[in-house]
Amino acid sequence: MGSAGALSAAAARQVDAAWRERAAAWARWTLSVEEAPRPGWTRGLVWRALTRGALVPPAPEVEESLLARFGPRAASACAVLHRIQSACLLAAPAGMPGSIETDLALLREFSTDESAWLAETARRDLARSWGDMLRLYPEDIAEGEAEPLFVSWTGVPRAGRRAALVWDGPAEDGVEPALAAEAPPFRRDDAALAALAQRFLRVEGLRPGQVEGAAALLSGRDLVLALPTGGGKSLCYQLAALLTAGTPLVVAPLRALLRDQARRLAAVGVTRVGLLVGDDAAETRRAFAGLREGRALLALAAPERLDSGAFRDALRAMAESGGVPFVVVDEAHCAARRGHDWRPAYRVLGARLRVWASSSGRAPALAALSGGTSSGALAEAERVLGLQDPVREGRGAARGNLSFRIQTSCAPDHLVRLRELLTRRLPEGRFGPGIVFCPRVDGPLGAASVAEDLAWSEGLDAAAYTGRAPAGADPSAWEEAKRRAAEDFLAGRRGLLCATRAFGLGVDRADVRFTVHLGLPASLEEFFQQAGRAGRDGAPASCWLLLQVLSARRARRWAALPVESLREELEGLGREEEDDVSRAYALHLASFPGEETERRGAELALSLLGDPASPGPAFASLPGQDPEALTRALVALEEAGILSLEERLRCGWKVRLTGGWSLKTARDAAAERVARDYRAVETSRRSSLAELVELALSPGAGEAFAARLSGRS
């Protein structure tokens, strides 16, 4: 283990239970000062960073010194250092004090020399961070005030000294540094951004694209950021969230992804995070309260949260109290995706958030982030989200540490080949860590079934993760089981996970050594996204694709057929004529039932809503019919501007008509939206699937995939 994070590990090993209880109460200690500090932008931002959680690690180089000098007392020394820095920000009204004196030695935990060393170390470390913040937001502060600051642990001020008194327990009226009414203009400084990222997020350096992404968000610009899988997209908005006022919002498609983000932030001391994943009522209530009161530094939510009235109310309160400086849509290519796990809420995120997160007429910046995505899919996401003159930052997807291996067979023997691969061909084999991506939830190649087969046949300790519960499983029990499976895998307690695409986005375990796909993903981008879970630590990793292909010639011919001709041919196949290619195309076509079918669906949905000329609330419901077909139709109407989706109900939707439409113009607008979806999205998705098939069937397929990922072909 490097020095970063060593103090936390040392504390976990060496500090007794009594100190753990004391550490948990750090957030409840109090400072008393003679007068409130003057409002200032950088002072407020440094305070924000220092109070980002109850357990705030020091700078990495300071941590090394604490461990070397204090040994088992390092955790207590860290608490002292943090309180001295907080006292500096509160008690020195104009700027950094020239020196700091304390009576800490009277408590007899630290000697006089040790107390003086802690005070000066705290002052120097704070001065560096404040100085870096001033390079980003230039403003006038007084440096090196002649009058020293006195920090008292005994409650006794010192004559002739500006004082801050420290004691345990909450204060009745808390004082915090107030931000200036207007922020100074942001000035990009790459060295300052890197230094602050190291100080507050414990990263050794910023990668290409991360500085540009964070700077765009801090400048208030819309952003399109495409970094390779494992390229550190999340650091861009995490850093920007610490270096601005208000509560940024991050929307991501998977609860596992959101929980992983919150876990990683907590590991570097950022616990003031509003986590809204919907599977813990008490946690959700606390998160809502933190958002409404402006306590959260960052909010993490699934897109469907926007269907909740409580979330919208909290978002509006958040916008009015502290502001929402920017909204990040992570895995933004989901806005252009269709499928059995399609997320229609992604299609309308941009328009909703521009309104609900606005304050005093100012809308937040929007950022679309993705990795392993084609330019076409990202361009579609940019259009759907309504980004305005965005900064576009993209880096090559090269992952030279990944090797690709493709096995094709005429037989449906995926499990036989998987067992042989895991136990004989992979050097890591039985010990993982690795992920097996399964094509479905249920059936012979369902994730739970595959995990059970590996456990029974080979004694492998495999867990399963799927978005919904498998057939016959209790949904509530499954939610807990899959949450535990994800946490155990990410924490390194389990080495093998069998998962559907529900685990393929943004979840980060650095030491995954292999991925295995049983059958074809929905697109080339999805394959690279999921395969990219491997080797995020930069060490060699292998990505396997196990396919059943009955005829390469037939597979290539399907790629050239018009969509309806392809549909007709696939519908005529017998079960013995099906293979992975036919199943992948069939799933694609199920997501796109046909332009005429969807146009009629939009017209049917329109007929349920009353007169489109009159604005106001309406309800759409088709009991006994496919709920996703109705949702797809209503999304088309929303994108056409005819209505806005407000809340998903048990048997339909509550919507609000915009008004001003005749029935004919509304139908025409909906038909054009559907046609555009087929021209852009359907064609692009089918083309990506065809490219995936062609690469898998090509001579030297492994090298072909590596070349395609690196942009050499």
XYZ file of C-alpha atoms in Angstrom:
713
model
C 0.000 0.000 0.000
C 1.274 3.485 -0.825
C 1.234 6.299 1.674
C -2.141 7.552 0.468
C -4.754 5.829 2.553
C -2.236 4.316 4.959
C -3.580 6.318 7.902
C -7.066 4.928 7.395
C -5.655 1.400 7.234
C -3.484 1.998 10.287
C -6.442 3.360 12.206
C -8.532 0.342 11.283
C -5.807 -1.989 12.572
C -4.447 -0.134 15.588
C -7.090 2.170 17.026
C -9.372 0.712 19.675
C -13.160 0.792 19.757
C -13.227 3.831 22.039
C -11.377 5.906 19.472
C -13.679 4.617 16.721
C -16.620 6.007 18.678
C -14.763 9.268 19.142
C -13.911 9.380 15.442
C -17.566 8.906 14.567
C -18.311 12.047 16.596
C -15.847 14.294 14.765
C -18.717 15.961 12.949
C -20.134 17.084 16.318
C -17.226 19.130 17.621
C -17.516 22.894 17.874
C -15.417 26.008 17.320
C -16.157 29.283 19.063
C -14.771 32.471 17.481
C -14.903 36.158 18.375
C -16.412 37.298 15.069
C -17.656 35.687 11.905
C -15.132 35.625 9.060
C -15.623 37.936 6.133
C -17.447 36.427 3.151
C -15.033 35.106 0.576
C -15.226 32.701 -2.299
C -12.017 30.742 -1.848
C -12.314 30.636 1.949
C -15.770 29.101 1.554
C -14.534 26.554 -0.983
C -11.608 25.472 1.201
C -14.028 25.109 4.117
C -16.291 23.044 1.875
C -13.409 20.721 1.024
C -12.262 20.407 4.654
C -15.781 19.581 5.863
C -16.630 17.132 3.091
C -17.116 14.375 5.667
C -16.652 13.402 9.288
C -13.346 11.602 8.723
C -11.197 13.877 6.565
C -7.763 12.496 5.622
C -4.809 14.902 5.506
C -2.696 15.569 2.443
C -0.719 12.451 1.398
C 2.675 13.937 2.259
C 1.344 15.152 5.628
C -0.045 11.685 6.268
C 3.426 10.195 5.804
C 4.803 12.600 8.388
C 1.980 11.889 10.846
C 2.562 8.145 10.608
C 6.318 8.492 10.976
C 6.159 10.931 13.888
C 3.168 9.722 15.904
C 2.727 6.032 15.094
C -0.375 4.729 16.930
C -1.353 8.327 17.787
C -1.498 9.335 14.120
C -5.294 9.209 13.985
C -5.602 11.565 16.954
C -2.964 13.848 15.449
C -4.983 13.914 12.226
C -8.052 15.074 14.182
C -6.028 17.859 15.813
C -4.613 19.000 12.481
C -8.084 19.115 10.930
C -9.477 21.212 13.796
C -6.603 23.670 13.656
C -7.177 24.173 9.929
C -10.891 24.720 10.512
C -10.039 27.267 13.214
C -7.814 29.150 10.760
C -10.660 29.484 8.287
C -13.129 30.679 10.916
C -11.089 32.802 13.287
C -8.739 34.713 10.975
C -11.144 37.282 9.492
C -9.122 38.440 6.508
C -6.798 35.630 5.493
C -4.138 33.190 6.644
C -2.563 33.963 10.041
C 1.187 34.379 10.118
C 1.524 31.823 12.922
C -0.584 29.630 15.184
C -0.227 28.979 18.912
C -2.184 26.378 20.916
C -2.584 25.080 24.474
C -2.932 21.525 23.201
C -0.006 20.348 25.347
C -2.100 20.962 28.480
C -4.205 17.925 27.542
C -1.007 15.832 27.861
C -1.683 13.763 24.761
C 0.942 15.686 22.795
C 4.091 17.397 24.018
C 4.787 21.102 23.587
C 7.087 20.419 20.627
C 4.572 18.051 19.047
C 1.774 20.589 19.487
C 3.852 23.313 17.851
C 4.746 20.982 14.968
C 1.073 20.108 14.415
C 0.068 23.779 14.425
C 2.694 24.809 11.883
C 2.085 21.734 9.696
C -1.637 22.484 9.673
C -0.996 26.124 8.753
C 1.400 25.308 5.913
C -0.857 22.601 4.455
C -3.869 24.910 4.566
C -1.889 27.754 3.003
C -0.961 25.509 0.062
C -4.568 24.445 -0.533
C -5.884 27.990 -0.181
C -3.173 29.233 -2.514
C -4.125 26.649 -5.137
C -7.765 27.687 -4.804
C -6.778 31.329 -5.334
C -5.056 30.369 -8.583
C -8.425 29.121 -9.831
C -10.499 31.978 -8.389
C -8.304 35.079 -8.002
C -9.459 37.357 -5.167
C -7.795 39.629 -2.627
C -7.081 38.187 0.815
C -4.617 39.247 3.470
C -1.676 36.886 3.746
C 0.555 36.483 6.773
C -1.386 38.635 9.270
C 0.916 39.984 11.951
C -1.393 38.871 14.745
C -1.038 35.150 15.452
C -4.028 32.906 15.962
C -4.506 31.130 19.286
C -6.420 27.828 19.268
C -7.490 26.672 22.730
C -8.481 23.152 23.778
C -9.082 24.251 27.399
C -11.633 26.970 26.732
C -9.351 29.753 27.979
C -8.463 32.520 25.493
C -5.082 34.243 25.593
C -4.837 37.979 26.133
C -3.919 39.947 23.048
C -4.525 37.027 20.716
C -7.349 36.354 18.304
C -8.720 33.060 19.596
C -10.693 30.012 18.555
C -11.988 27.704 21.288
C -12.429 23.995 20.563
C -14.727 21.625 22.458
C -16.724 18.480 21.819
C -20.459 18.566 21.226
C -22.740 20.471 18.867
C -23.190 24.238 18.968
C -26.639 25.836 19.109
C -25.789 28.273 16.326
C -23.116 27.145 13.913
C -20.967 29.648 12.027
C -19.512 28.808 8.632
C -17.535 30.919 6.194
C -20.012 32.547 3.833
C -19.357 32.477 0.126
C -19.123 35.822 -1.597
C -22.290 36.888 -3.381
C -20.556 36.626 -6.750
C -17.919 34.092 -7.654
C -14.698 35.398 -9.192
C -14.295 34.246 -12.800
C -12.842 30.746 -12.961
C -9.314 30.692 -14.363
C -8.002 27.344 -15.522
C -4.732 26.334 -13.896
C -3.767 22.716 -14.556
C -1.172 22.542 -11.782
C -3.627 23.893 -9.202
C -6.325 21.438 -10.282
C -3.867 18.545 -10.024
C -2.674 19.672 -6.585
C -6.226 20.010 -5.243
C -7.187 16.623 -6.694
C -4.253 15.066 -4.876
C -5.017 16.919 -1.631
C -8.736 16.257 -1.418
C -9.376 13.185 -3.613
C -6.099 11.336 -3.077
C -5.175 10.872 -6.741
C -1.547 10.901 -7.825
C -2.150 12.878 -11.006
C -4.772 13.846 -13.548
C -5.030 11.909 -16.795
C -5.556 13.396 -20.257
C -9.121 14.644 -20.543
C -9.742 14.962 -16.805
C -8.428 18.518 -16.498
C -10.377 19.581 -19.579
C -13.569 17.978 -18.261
C -13.331 19.499 -14.783
C -12.420 22.926 -16.189
C -15.433 22.906 -18.515
C -17.792 22.169 -15.617
C -16.199 24.840 -13.420
C -16.548 27.334 -16.282
C -20.286 26.660 -16.534
C -20.055 25.118 -20.014
C -22.035 22.157 -21.297
C -19.715 19.198 -21.823
C -19.465 16.036 -23.902
C -16.743 13.836 -22.428
C -15.761 10.497 -23.959
C -12.896 8.759 -22.192
C -11.923 5.099 -22.556
C -13.372 2.652 -20.063
C -11.252 3.052 -16.953
C -10.145 6.524 -18.053
C -11.411 8.278 -14.932
C -14.533 10.124 -16.095
C -15.993 10.267 -12.589
C -13.005 12.165 -11.221
C -13.894 15.107 -13.485
C -17.183 15.811 -11.757
C -16.007 14.759 -8.293
C -13.213 17.330 -8.434
C -15.478 20.010 -9.896
C -18.054 19.343 -7.158
C -15.479 20.127 -4.461
C -14.311 23.286 -6.205
C -17.642 25.018 -6.717
C -20.639 26.092 -4.669
C -23.983 24.322 -4.479
C -24.844 20.674 -5.034
C -24.132 19.164 -8.452
C -26.340 16.272 -9.529
C -25.058 13.063 -11.132
C -27.548 10.816 -12.912
C -26.425 7.256 -13.661
C -28.366 4.200 -14.817
C -27.434 1.562 -12.236
C -27.780 1.387 -8.485
C -24.591 -0.680 -8.290
C -22.732 2.092 -10.113
C -24.132 4.773 -7.789
C -23.339 2.810 -4.650
C -19.829 2.170 -5.956
C -19.368 5.909 -6.510
C -20.551 6.691 -2.969
C -18.286 3.990 -1.528
C -15.231 5.322 -3.338
C -15.950 8.890 -2.281
C -16.326 7.798 1.343
C -12.917 6.113 1.116
C -11.316 9.539 0.543
C -13.406 11.271 3.203
C -16.305 12.588 1.106
C -19.432 11.483 2.962
C -21.693 14.480 2.390
C -23.255 12.710 -0.586
C -26.969 12.373 -1.279
C -27.411 8.787 -2.500
C -30.830 8.207 -4.057
C -31.110 4.620 -5.227
C -34.541 3.813 -3.821
C -33.828 0.509 -2.038
C -33.395 1.904 1.492
C -36.234 4.132 2.725
C -34.312 5.571 5.683
C -31.280 6.333 3.516
C -33.520 8.029 0.952
C -35.177 10.197 3.620
C -31.781 11.301 4.918
C -30.627 12.068 1.394
C -33.727 14.146 0.660
C -33.227 16.109 3.882
C -29.589 16.773 3.014
C -30.529 17.979 -0.462
C -33.300 20.285 0.750
C -31.035 21.827 3.391
C -28.078 22.209 1.034
C -25.768 19.965 3.092
C -24.784 17.576 0.303
C -21.712 18.264 -1.816
C -22.970 15.891 -4.501
C -26.238 14.127 -5.291
C -26.303 10.714 -7.004
C -29.566 9.506 -8.531
C -31.036 7.107 -11.070
C -32.941 8.753 -13.951
C -36.261 7.294 -12.794
C -35.950 9.391 -9.625
C -37.113 12.293 -11.756
C -40.510 10.584 -11.934
C -40.824 11.101 -8.167
C -42.566 14.226 -6.917
C -40.508 14.120 -3.706
C -37.279 14.152 -5.696
C -38.433 17.037 -7.879
C -39.376 19.031 -4.774
C -35.982 18.319 -3.205
C -34.228 19.288 -6.431
C -36.082 22.597 -6.618
C -35.304 23.311 -2.957
C -31.666 22.437 -3.597
C -31.587 24.828 -6.545
C -33.036 27.656 -4.469
C -30.937 27.096 -1.333
C -27.427 26.617 -2.678
C -27.864 26.141 -6.403
C -27.173 23.268 -8.788
C -24.071 24.352 -10.723
C -24.079 21.412 -13.124
C -25.790 18.124 -13.881
C -23.825 15.114 -15.114
C -25.493 12.357 -17.117
C -23.137 9.405 -16.746
C -23.222 6.605 -19.321
C -25.048 9.093 -21.534
C -25.165 6.682 -24.469
C -28.124 5.094 -22.633
C -30.147 8.039 -23.960
C -29.759 6.560 -27.432
C -30.254 2.946 -26.433
C -33.273 0.746 -26.885
C -33.760 -2.745 -25.530
C -35.443 -4.877 -22.929
C -33.772 -2.731 -20.253
C -34.326 0.563 -22.077
C -34.415 3.590 -19.771
C -36.952 6.022 -21.277
C -36.273 8.512 -18.492
C -32.883 9.148 -20.119
C -34.579 10.511 -23.215
C -36.041 13.512 -21.393
C -33.425 14.236 -18.749
C -32.027 17.373 -20.329
C -35.298 19.243 -20.761
C -36.495 18.327 -17.271
C -33.308 19.252 -15.465
C -32.898 22.581 -17.225
C -36.211 23.569 -15.629
C -36.225 21.833 -12.255
C -32.628 22.646 -11.289
C -32.717 26.288 -12.400
C -32.343 29.081 -9.860
C -33.092 32.764 -10.442
C -33.479 32.050 -14.131
C -30.069 30.398 -14.391
C -30.049 26.820 -15.679
C -27.293 24.382 -14.720
C -24.654 23.249 -17.168
C -25.234 19.750 -18.553
C -22.537 17.146 -19.115
C -22.828 13.919 -21.108
C -20.190 11.357 -20.104
C -19.507 8.020 -21.706
C -16.777 5.503 -22.432
C -16.350 2.972 -25.201
C -19.095 4.641 -27.232
C -19.236 5.418 -30.934
C -19.336 9.025 -32.067
C -22.793 8.383 -33.523
C -24.267 7.178 -30.229
C -22.699 10.070 -28.345
C -23.952 12.585 -30.911
C -27.456 11.156 -30.505
C -27.140 11.470 -26.723
C -26.008 15.078 -27.132
C -29.063 15.819 -29.267
C -31.507 14.029 -26.971
C -30.154 15.770 -23.869
C -30.272 19.167 -25.553
C -26.691 20.237 -24.882
C -25.912 23.785 -25.982
C -22.562 24.606 -27.602
C -20.766 22.004 -25.473
C -17.075 21.566 -24.903
C -16.229 18.267 -26.595
C -13.413 16.307 -25.070
C -12.550 12.824 -26.280
C -9.583 10.567 -25.922
C -8.692 7.390 -27.766
C -10.061 4.179 -26.359
C -6.716 2.375 -26.563
C -6.302 -0.265 -23.862
C -3.102 -2.010 -24.841
C -3.219 -4.273 -21.785
C -6.387 -6.033 -23.042
C -6.138 -9.114 -25.238
C -9.214 -10.435 -27.062
C -9.952 -14.122 -27.623
C -12.900 -15.304 -29.736
C -14.133 -18.894 -29.837
C -16.835 -19.907 -32.326
C -18.667 -23.205 -32.509
C -21.662 -24.627 -34.344
C -22.911 -26.230 -31.132
C -24.758 -24.474 -28.277
C -22.036 -25.571 -25.848
C -21.316 -22.266 -24.100
C -21.298 -23.777 -20.601
C -18.961 -26.619 -21.554
C -16.491 -24.151 -23.046
C -16.887 -21.794 -20.080
C -16.063 -24.534 -17.562
C -13.001 -25.565 -19.558
C -11.899 -21.958 -19.888
C -12.220 -21.095 -16.202
C -10.588 -24.229 -14.850
C -7.892 -24.977 -17.435
C -7.150 -22.224 -19.908
C -7.098 -19.130 -17.690
C -3.987 -18.977 -15.513
C -6.048 -17.146 -12.868
C -8.821 -19.686 -13.326
C -10.468 -20.773 -10.143
C -9.272 -17.759 -8.220
C -10.442 -14.993 -10.548
C -11.171 -12.221 -10.313
C -13.372 -12.097 -13.382
C -16.842 -11.399 -14.757
C -18.961 -13.702 -16.921
C -21.479 -11.667 -18.935
C -24.641 -13.657 -19.585
C -27.165 -12.812 -22.307
C -30.276 -13.028 -20.144
C -31.699 -13.251 -16.636
C -33.578 -16.544 -17.020
C -33.051 -19.748 -18.950
C -30.023 -22.000 -19.485
C -27.628 -19.068 -19.987
C -29.264 -16.855 -17.368
C -26.802 -15.335 -14.906
C -28.182 -17.116 -11.830
C -28.296 -20.439 -13.682
C -24.701 -20.074 -14.907
C -23.450 -19.191 -11.414
C -25.242 -22.235 -9.991
C -23.820 -24.492 -12.708
C -20.260 -23.328 -12.007
C -20.741 -23.879 -8.288
C -22.120 -27.405 -8.705
C -19.918 -28.630 -11.547
C -16.581 -27.012 -10.703
C -16.895 -25.834 -7.119
C -16.375 -22.213 -8.145
C -17.595 -19.554 -5.727
C -19.612 -17.544 -8.247
C -22.336 -15.012 -7.448
C -25.025 -13.638 -9.757
C -26.078 -10.059 -10.509
C -29.088 -9.172 -12.666
C -31.247 -6.083 -12.944
C -34.484 -7.880 -12.090
C -35.114 -10.981 -10.033
C -34.926 -14.321 -11.875
C -38.183 -16.175 -12.401
C -39.374 -17.719 -9.153
C -37.139 -15.568 -6.934
C -38.549 -13.212 -4.323
C -37.927 -9.666 -5.646
C -37.132 -8.174 -2.222
C -34.760 -10.973 -1.290
C -33.109 -10.732 -4.707
C -32.461 -7.002 -4.290
C -30.560 -7.718 -1.089
C -28.739 -10.697 -2.608
C -27.542 -8.806 -5.681
C -26.511 -5.789 -3.603
C -24.429 -8.082 -1.410
C -22.989 -9.855 -4.470
C -21.900 -6.545 -6.003
C -20.397 -5.258 -2.755
C -18.532 -8.517 -2.111
C -17.116 -8.540 -5.633
C -16.084 -4.886 -5.614
C -14.512 -5.203 -2.165
C -12.472 -8.242 -3.250
C -14.298 -10.724 -1.020
C -15.510 -12.690 -4.053
C -13.586 -13.415 -7.238
C -16.182 -14.440 -9.823
C -19.423 -12.741 -10.806
C -21.984 -13.889 -13.383
C -23.912 -10.836 -14.547
C -26.160 -9.409 -17.206
C -25.512 -6.043 -18.831
C -26.915 -4.522 -15.601
C -23.382 -4.781 -14.149
C -21.540 -3.604 -17.221
C -21.584 0.168 -16.766
C -19.135 2.231 -14.770
C -18.531 -0.238 -11.933
C -14.867 -0.234 -11.033
C -12.743 -3.033 -9.611
C -9.201 -2.424 -10.734
C -7.818 -5.968 -10.608
C -10.363 -7.838 -12.780
C -8.208 -10.150 -14.895
C -10.759 -11.464 -17.383
C -14.235 -11.088 -18.811
C -16.175 -13.771 -20.664
C -19.181 -13.084 -22.902
C -21.613 -15.932 -23.517
C -23.056 -14.859 -26.841
C -23.226 -11.441 -28.478
C -23.913 -8.162 -26.682
C -26.295 -5.697 -28.325
C -23.561 -3.663 -30.038
C -19.835 -3.231 -30.477
C -19.892 -0.330 -28.001
C -21.572 -2.488 -25.390
C -19.008 -5.236 -25.870
C -16.106 -2.827 -25.380
C -17.871 -1.220 -22.410
C -18.278 -4.562 -20.650
C -14.938 -6.043 -21.691
C -13.359 -2.847 -20.385
C -14.235 -3.865 -16.821
C -11.040 -5.947 -17.040
C -7.537 -4.622 -16.527
C -8.402 -1.206 -15.141
C -5.186 -1.347 -13.104
C -3.175 -1.392 -16.345
C -1.970 -4.980 -15.904
C -2.613 -7.565 -18.649
C -6.157 -8.913 -18.858
C -8.070 -11.092 -21.304
C -11.512 -10.629 -22.839
C -13.215 -13.765 -24.156
C -16.180 -14.064 -26.507
C -17.790 -17.529 -26.749
C -20.118 -17.766 -29.744
C -22.393 -20.216 -31.477
C -22.419 -19.387 -35.207
C -24.116 -21.809 -37.601
C -23.155 -19.955 -40.791
C -20.766 -17.039 -41.225
C -22.123 -16.471 -44.718
C -25.682 -16.194 -43.398
C -24.600 -13.830 -40.634
C -22.918 -11.501 -43.128
C -25.928 -11.572 -45.447
C -28.240 -10.496 -42.617
C -26.118 -7.384 -42.089
C -27.014 -6.161 -45.597
C -30.785 -6.804 -45.460
C -33.384 -4.029 -45.060
C -34.830 -4.066 -41.554
C -38.232 -5.487 -42.475
C -36.697 -8.192 -44.684
C -34.452 -9.166 -41.792
C -37.451 -9.296 -39.486
C -39.344 -11.570 -41.871
C -36.423 -13.965 -42.272
C -35.737 -14.238 -38.553
C -39.391 -14.898 -37.772
C -39.256 -17.873 -40.157
C -36.345 -19.615 -38.426
C -36.911 -22.868 -36.569
C -35.349 -23.356 -33.134
C -32.604 -25.579 -34.561
C -31.694 -22.806 -37.033
C -31.096 -20.194 -34.336
C -27.656 -19.173 -33.122
C -26.103 -16.264 -31.244
C -26.200 -14.015 -34.306
C -29.897 -14.626 -34.977
C -30.730 -14.122 -31.301
C -28.822 -10.824 -31.184
C -30.619 -9.502 -34.258
C -33.968 -10.727 -32.877
C -33.403 -8.795 -29.639
C -32.524 -5.715 -31.654
C -35.720 -5.979 -33.699
C -37.789 -6.527 -30.554
C -36.524 -3.135 -29.408
C -37.614 -1.604 -32.723
C -40.993 -3.184 -33.581
C -41.276 -1.139 -36.775
C -41.785 2.482 -37.764
C -45.433 1.967 -38.707
C -46.139 0.062 -35.482
C -44.619 2.807 -33.358
C -46.402 5.548 -35.293
C -49.745 3.836 -34.612
C -48.737 3.453 -30.966
C -48.082 7.188 -30.683
C -51.468 7.936 -32.246
C -53.172 5.548 -29.808
C -51.430 7.196 -26.848
C -52.464 10.601 -28.163
C -56.088 9.479 -28.308
C -55.993 8.599 -24.593
C -55.043 12.113 -23.533
C -57.942 14.247 -24.692
C -57.685 17.470 -26.681
C -54.016 18.335 -27.414
C -55.032 21.966 -27.861
C -55.765 22.354 -24.136
C -52.843 22.494 -21.681
C -53.098 20.685 -18.373
C -52.780 17.320 -16.629
C -53.827 14.065 -18.257
C -53.514 10.333 -17.677
C -52.559 7.578 -20.100
C -53.262 3.945 -19.318
C -53.682 0.745 -21.324
C -54.430 -2.046 -18.818
C -53.372 -5.446 -20.047
C -51.080 -4.049 -22.750
C -47.299 -3.863 -22.899
C -46.396 -0.998 -20.518
C -43.114 -0.305 -22.307
C -44.909 0.158 -25.626
C -47.047 2.859 -24.009
C -43.974 4.449 -22.441
C -42.165 4.423 -25.785
C -45.140 6.153 -27.412
C -45.382 8.796 -24.680
C -41.647 9.509 -24.911
C -42.083 10.149 -28.641
C -44.894 12.592 -27.828
C -42.738 14.291 -25.202
C -39.798 14.646 -27.578
C -42.198 16.181 -30.096
C -43.139 18.793 -27.471
C -46.753 17.665 -27.085
C -46.524 16.715 -23.406
C -44.186 16.204 -20.481
C -44.055 13.012 -18.448
C -44.661 13.739 -14.778
C -45.051 10.476 -12.882
C -45.114 6.767 -13.641
C -48.171 5.111 -12.120
C -48.927 1.444 -11.514
C -50.872 1.155 -14.760
C -49.733 4.099 -16.850
C -48.469 7.654 -16.675
C -49.506 11.036 -15.367
C -48.547 13.631 -17.984
C -49.019 17.327 -18.638
C -50.157 18.490 -22.066
C -48.387 21.586 -23.371
C -51.441 22.682 -25.388
C -51.662 24.577 -28.641
C -51.716 21.506 -30.903
C -54.390 20.351 -33.292
C -54.889 16.611 -33.547
C -53.356 16.613 -37.044
C -50.264 18.641 -36.166
C -49.704 16.514 -33.065
C -49.937 13.314 -35.112
C -47.574 14.687 -37.740
C -45.044 15.778 -35.125
C -45.156 12.375 -33.418
C -44.754 10.575 -36.753
C -41.693 12.683 -37.556
C -40.170 11.885 -34.153
C -40.649 8.148 -34.730
C -39.223 8.380 -38.252
C -36.184 10.263 -36.988
C -35.614 7.609 -34.332
C -35.520 4.922 -36.992
C -33.320 6.932 -39.353
C -30.789 7.720 -36.645
C -30.953 5.309 -33.728
C -32.165 2.041 -35.283
C -29.798 2.271 -38.234
C -26.842 3.138 -36.015
C -27.544 0.353 -33.533
C -27.964 -2.309 -36.220
C -24.782 -1.123 -37.946
C -22.860 -1.440 -34.676
C -24.175 -4.970 -34.136
C -23.213 -5.886 -37.705
C -19.684 -4.578 -37.113
C -19.421 -6.640 -33.934
C -20.440 -9.766 -35.862
C -17.988 -9.046 -38.690
C -15.074 -8.532 -36.296
C -15.904 -11.759 -34.460
C -15.952 -13.719 -37.735
C -12.829 -12.177 -39.247
C -9.474 -13.989 -39.462
C -7.354 -12.989 -36.491
C -10.460 -11.774 -34.677
C -8.625 -11.003 -31.435
C -6.171 -8.670 -33.160
C -9.050 -7.123 -35.115
C -10.885 -6.226 -31.898
C -7.736 -4.751 -30.353
C -7.086 -2.676 -33.480
C -10.690 -1.433 -33.539
C -10.559 -0.437 -29.878
C -7.352 1.520 -30.388
C -8.692 3.249 -33.499
C -6.225 1.602 -35.884
C -8.991 0.263 -38.126
